[in-house]
Tab-separated table of C-alpha atoms in Angstrom:
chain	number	residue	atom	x	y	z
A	1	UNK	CA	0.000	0.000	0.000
A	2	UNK	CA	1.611	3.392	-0.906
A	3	UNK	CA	1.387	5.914	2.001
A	4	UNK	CA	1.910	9.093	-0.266
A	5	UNK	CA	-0.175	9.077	-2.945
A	6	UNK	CA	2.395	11.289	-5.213
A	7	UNK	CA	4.407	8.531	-5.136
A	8	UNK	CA	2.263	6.303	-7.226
A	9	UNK	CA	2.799	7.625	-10.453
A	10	UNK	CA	6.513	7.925	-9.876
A	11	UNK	CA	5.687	3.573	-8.982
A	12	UNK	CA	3.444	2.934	-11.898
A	13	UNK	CA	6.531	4.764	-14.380
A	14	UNK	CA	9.130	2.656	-12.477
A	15	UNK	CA	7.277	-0.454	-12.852
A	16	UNK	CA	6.763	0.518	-16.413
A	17	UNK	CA	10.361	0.676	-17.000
A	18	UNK	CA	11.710	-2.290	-15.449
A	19	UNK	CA	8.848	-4.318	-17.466
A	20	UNK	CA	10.730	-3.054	-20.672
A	21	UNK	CA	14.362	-3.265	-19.906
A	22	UNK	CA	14.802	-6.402	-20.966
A	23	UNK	CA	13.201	-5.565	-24.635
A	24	UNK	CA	14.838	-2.237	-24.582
A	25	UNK	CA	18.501	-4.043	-24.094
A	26	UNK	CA	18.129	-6.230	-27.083
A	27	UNK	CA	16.884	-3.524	-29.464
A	28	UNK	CA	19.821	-1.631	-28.352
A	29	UNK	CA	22.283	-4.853	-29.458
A	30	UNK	CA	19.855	-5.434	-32.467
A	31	UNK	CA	21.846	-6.116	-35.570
A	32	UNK	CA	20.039	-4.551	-38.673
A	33	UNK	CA	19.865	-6.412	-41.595
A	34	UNK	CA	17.869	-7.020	-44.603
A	35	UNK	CA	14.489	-6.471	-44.703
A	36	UNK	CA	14.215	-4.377	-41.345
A	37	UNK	CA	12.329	-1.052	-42.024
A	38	UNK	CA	14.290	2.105	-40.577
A	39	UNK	CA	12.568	5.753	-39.740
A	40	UNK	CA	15.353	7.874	-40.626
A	41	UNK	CA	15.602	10.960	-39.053
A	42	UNK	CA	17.787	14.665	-38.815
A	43	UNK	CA	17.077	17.042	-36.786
A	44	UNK	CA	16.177	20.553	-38.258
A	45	UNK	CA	16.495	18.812	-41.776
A	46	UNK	CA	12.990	17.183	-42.202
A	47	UNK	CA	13.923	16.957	-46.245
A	48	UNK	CA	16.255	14.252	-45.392
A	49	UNK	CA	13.506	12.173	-42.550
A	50	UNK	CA	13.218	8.593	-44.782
A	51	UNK	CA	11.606	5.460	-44.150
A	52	UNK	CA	13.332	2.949	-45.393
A	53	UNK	CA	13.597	-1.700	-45.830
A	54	UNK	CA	17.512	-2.655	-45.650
A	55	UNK	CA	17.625	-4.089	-49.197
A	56	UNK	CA	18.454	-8.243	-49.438
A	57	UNK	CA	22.371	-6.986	-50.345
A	58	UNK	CA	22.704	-5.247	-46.698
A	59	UNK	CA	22.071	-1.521	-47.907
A	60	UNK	CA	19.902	1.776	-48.065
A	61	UNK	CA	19.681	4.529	-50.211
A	62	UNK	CA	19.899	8.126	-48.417
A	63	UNK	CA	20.104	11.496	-49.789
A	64	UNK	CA	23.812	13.009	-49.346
A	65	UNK	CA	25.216	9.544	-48.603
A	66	UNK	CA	24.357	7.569	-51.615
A	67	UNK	CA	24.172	3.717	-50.807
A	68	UNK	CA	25.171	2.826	-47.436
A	69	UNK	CA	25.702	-0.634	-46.051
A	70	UNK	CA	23.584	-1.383	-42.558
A	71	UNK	CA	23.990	-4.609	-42.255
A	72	UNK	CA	25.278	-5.950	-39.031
A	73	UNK	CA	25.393	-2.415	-37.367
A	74	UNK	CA	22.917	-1.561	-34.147
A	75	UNK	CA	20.911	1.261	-34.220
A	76	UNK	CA	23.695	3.761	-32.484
A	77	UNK	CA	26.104	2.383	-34.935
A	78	UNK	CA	23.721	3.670	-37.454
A	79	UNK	CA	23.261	6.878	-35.981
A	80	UNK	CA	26.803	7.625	-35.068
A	81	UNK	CA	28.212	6.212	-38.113
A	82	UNK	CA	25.539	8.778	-40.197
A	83	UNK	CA	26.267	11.575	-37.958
A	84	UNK	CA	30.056	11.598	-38.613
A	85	UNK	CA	29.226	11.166	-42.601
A	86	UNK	CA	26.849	14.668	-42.720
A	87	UNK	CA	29.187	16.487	-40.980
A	88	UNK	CA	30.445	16.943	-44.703
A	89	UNK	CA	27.316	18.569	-45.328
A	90	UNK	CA	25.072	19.849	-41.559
A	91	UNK	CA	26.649	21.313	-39.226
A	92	UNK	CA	26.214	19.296	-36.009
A	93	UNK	CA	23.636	16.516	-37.563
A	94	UNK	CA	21.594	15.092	-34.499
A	95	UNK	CA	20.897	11.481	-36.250
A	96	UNK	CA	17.974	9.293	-35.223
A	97	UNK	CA	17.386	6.012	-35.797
A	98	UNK	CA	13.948	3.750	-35.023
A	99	UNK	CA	13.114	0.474	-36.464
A	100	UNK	CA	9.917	0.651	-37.335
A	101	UNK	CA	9.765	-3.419	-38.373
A	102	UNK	CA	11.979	-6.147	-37.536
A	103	UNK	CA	12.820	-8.883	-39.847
A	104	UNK	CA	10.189	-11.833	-39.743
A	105	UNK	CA	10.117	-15.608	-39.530
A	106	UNK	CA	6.821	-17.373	-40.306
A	107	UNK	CA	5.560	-20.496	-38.231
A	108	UNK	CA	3.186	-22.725	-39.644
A	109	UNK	CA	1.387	-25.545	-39.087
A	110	UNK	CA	0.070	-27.567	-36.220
A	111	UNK	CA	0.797	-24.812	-33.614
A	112	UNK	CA	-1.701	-22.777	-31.975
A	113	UNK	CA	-0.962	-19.529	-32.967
A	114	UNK	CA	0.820	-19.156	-36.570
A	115	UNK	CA	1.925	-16.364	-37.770
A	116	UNK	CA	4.813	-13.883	-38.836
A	117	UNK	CA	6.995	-13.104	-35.839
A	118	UNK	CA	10.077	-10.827	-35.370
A	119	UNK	CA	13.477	-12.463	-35.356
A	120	UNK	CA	15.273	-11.701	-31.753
A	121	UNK	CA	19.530	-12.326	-32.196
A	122	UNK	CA	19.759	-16.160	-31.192
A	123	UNK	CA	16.951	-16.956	-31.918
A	124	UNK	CA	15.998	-21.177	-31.604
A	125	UNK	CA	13.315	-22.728	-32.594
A	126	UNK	CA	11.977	-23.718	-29.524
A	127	UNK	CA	11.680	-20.082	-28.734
A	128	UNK	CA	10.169	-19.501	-31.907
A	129	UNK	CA	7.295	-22.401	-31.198
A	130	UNK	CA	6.955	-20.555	-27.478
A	131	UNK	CA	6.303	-17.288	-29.731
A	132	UNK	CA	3.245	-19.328	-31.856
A	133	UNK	CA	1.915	-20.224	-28.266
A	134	UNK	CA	3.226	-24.456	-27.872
A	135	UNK	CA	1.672	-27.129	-30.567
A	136	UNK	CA	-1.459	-28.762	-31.252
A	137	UNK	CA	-2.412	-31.345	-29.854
A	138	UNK	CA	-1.796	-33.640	-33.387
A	139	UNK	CA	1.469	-32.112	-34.320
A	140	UNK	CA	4.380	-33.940	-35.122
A	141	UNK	CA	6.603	-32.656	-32.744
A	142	UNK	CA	10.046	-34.555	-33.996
A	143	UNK	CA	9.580	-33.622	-37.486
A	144	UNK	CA	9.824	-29.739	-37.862
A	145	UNK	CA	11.188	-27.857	-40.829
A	146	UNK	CA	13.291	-25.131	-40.668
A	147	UNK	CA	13.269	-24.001	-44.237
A	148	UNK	CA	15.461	-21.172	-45.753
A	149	UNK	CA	17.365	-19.915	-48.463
A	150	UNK	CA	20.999	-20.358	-48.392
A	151	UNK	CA	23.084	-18.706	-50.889
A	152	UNK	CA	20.481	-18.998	-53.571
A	153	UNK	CA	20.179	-22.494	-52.445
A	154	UNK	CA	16.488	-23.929	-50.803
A	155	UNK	CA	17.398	-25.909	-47.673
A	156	UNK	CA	15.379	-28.175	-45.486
A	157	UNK	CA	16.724	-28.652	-41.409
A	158	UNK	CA	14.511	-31.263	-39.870
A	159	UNK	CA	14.327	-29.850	-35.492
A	160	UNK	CA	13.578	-32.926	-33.078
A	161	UNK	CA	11.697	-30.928	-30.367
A	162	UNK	CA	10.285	-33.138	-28.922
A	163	UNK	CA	13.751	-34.827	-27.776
A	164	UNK	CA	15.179	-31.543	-27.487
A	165	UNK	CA	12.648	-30.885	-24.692
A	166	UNK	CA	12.505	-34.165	-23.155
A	167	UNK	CA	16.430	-34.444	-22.843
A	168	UNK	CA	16.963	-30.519	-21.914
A	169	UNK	CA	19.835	-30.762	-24.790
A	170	UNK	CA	19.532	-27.200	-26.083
A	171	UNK	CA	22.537	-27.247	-27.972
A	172	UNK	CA	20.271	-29.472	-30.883
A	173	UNK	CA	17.979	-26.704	-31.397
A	174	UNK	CA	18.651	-24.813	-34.322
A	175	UNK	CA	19.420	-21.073	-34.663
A	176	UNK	CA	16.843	-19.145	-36.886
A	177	UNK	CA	17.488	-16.505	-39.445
A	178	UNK	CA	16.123	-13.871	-41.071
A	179	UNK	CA	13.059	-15.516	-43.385
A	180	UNK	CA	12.999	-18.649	-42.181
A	181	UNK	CA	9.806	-20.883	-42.521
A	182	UNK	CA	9.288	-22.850	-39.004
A	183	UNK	CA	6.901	-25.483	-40.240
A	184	UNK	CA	5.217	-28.294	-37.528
A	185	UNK	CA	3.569	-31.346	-39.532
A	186	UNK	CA	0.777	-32.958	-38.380
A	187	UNK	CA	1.721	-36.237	-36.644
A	188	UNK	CA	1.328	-39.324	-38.228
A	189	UNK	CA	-0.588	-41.615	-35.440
């Protein structure tokens, strides 16, 4: 019970905060890569403010910089890395980056909630199945497809959850990347 009540606000906000901190620290590590959509802006310079999707090759286009590779760089690497570049042309730029969508992998199948979701760093696909809210009841939880593209190449990873779980061996699960395909089967008895 809170004996002042000017300190509940203060409580709710602190509360607030420590809910988020752990989401807030891994946007802040977040590497950017393709298909993540940036909100690009300078302040005082709203002709250069852009919104845009880090191309499949790593890059952006932005005015004054031409095509800049974004790829593997957090979101203060961004903005640092942009502010030192404008200095060419701004006078102290004031660069701000948000990420307005993450990259994506879909889950399909027998799980209860399918879906797109966004791609945290590390990323297994146990985690992922937690994120589509557990299986059915009928899926085939030893035979799940990881699908990607590899270098041009389509490639198939078969995920033994199941035995992952039971055995507490996390070191089978696999490591998801950006537009991967997490598909469950439906069992077969």
């Amino acid at each position: 019970m809170l004996t002042h009540p000017r300190k509940a606000p203060f409580v709710v906000l602190l509360w607030f905060v420590l809910a988020l901190s752990p989401f807030l620290a891994w946007a802040q590590d977040y590497a950017l890569g393709p298909d993540d959509v940036l909100k690009i802006t300078v302040y005082r310079e709203e002709e250069l403010e852009r919104e845009v999707r880090v191309g499949t090759n790593g890059n952006i286009s932005f005015p004054l910089l031409g095509e800049v590779k974004v790829e593997g760089l957090t979101v203060s690497g961004l903005e640092q890395d942009f502010t030192s570049r404008l200095k060419k042309y701004i006078k102290h730029p004031q660069v701000t980056v948000f990420i307005k969508e993450y990259a994506t992998i879909s889950i399909t199948g027998q799980v209860v909630q399918p879906g797109s979701f966004p791609l945290k760093d590390e990323m297994g696909v146990l985690e992922a199945i937690g994120l589509a809210k557990g299986f059915t009841k009928i899926a085939g939880q030893n035979n799940v497809k990881v699908m990607r593209i590899e270098n041009g190449e389509k490639k198939t990873i078969i995920v033994r959850v199941a035995d992952i779980s039971k055995k507490g061996d996390k070191s089978k699960d696999v490591p998801l990347k950006r537009g991967d395909i997490v598909y469950v089967p439906e069992s077969l008895f």
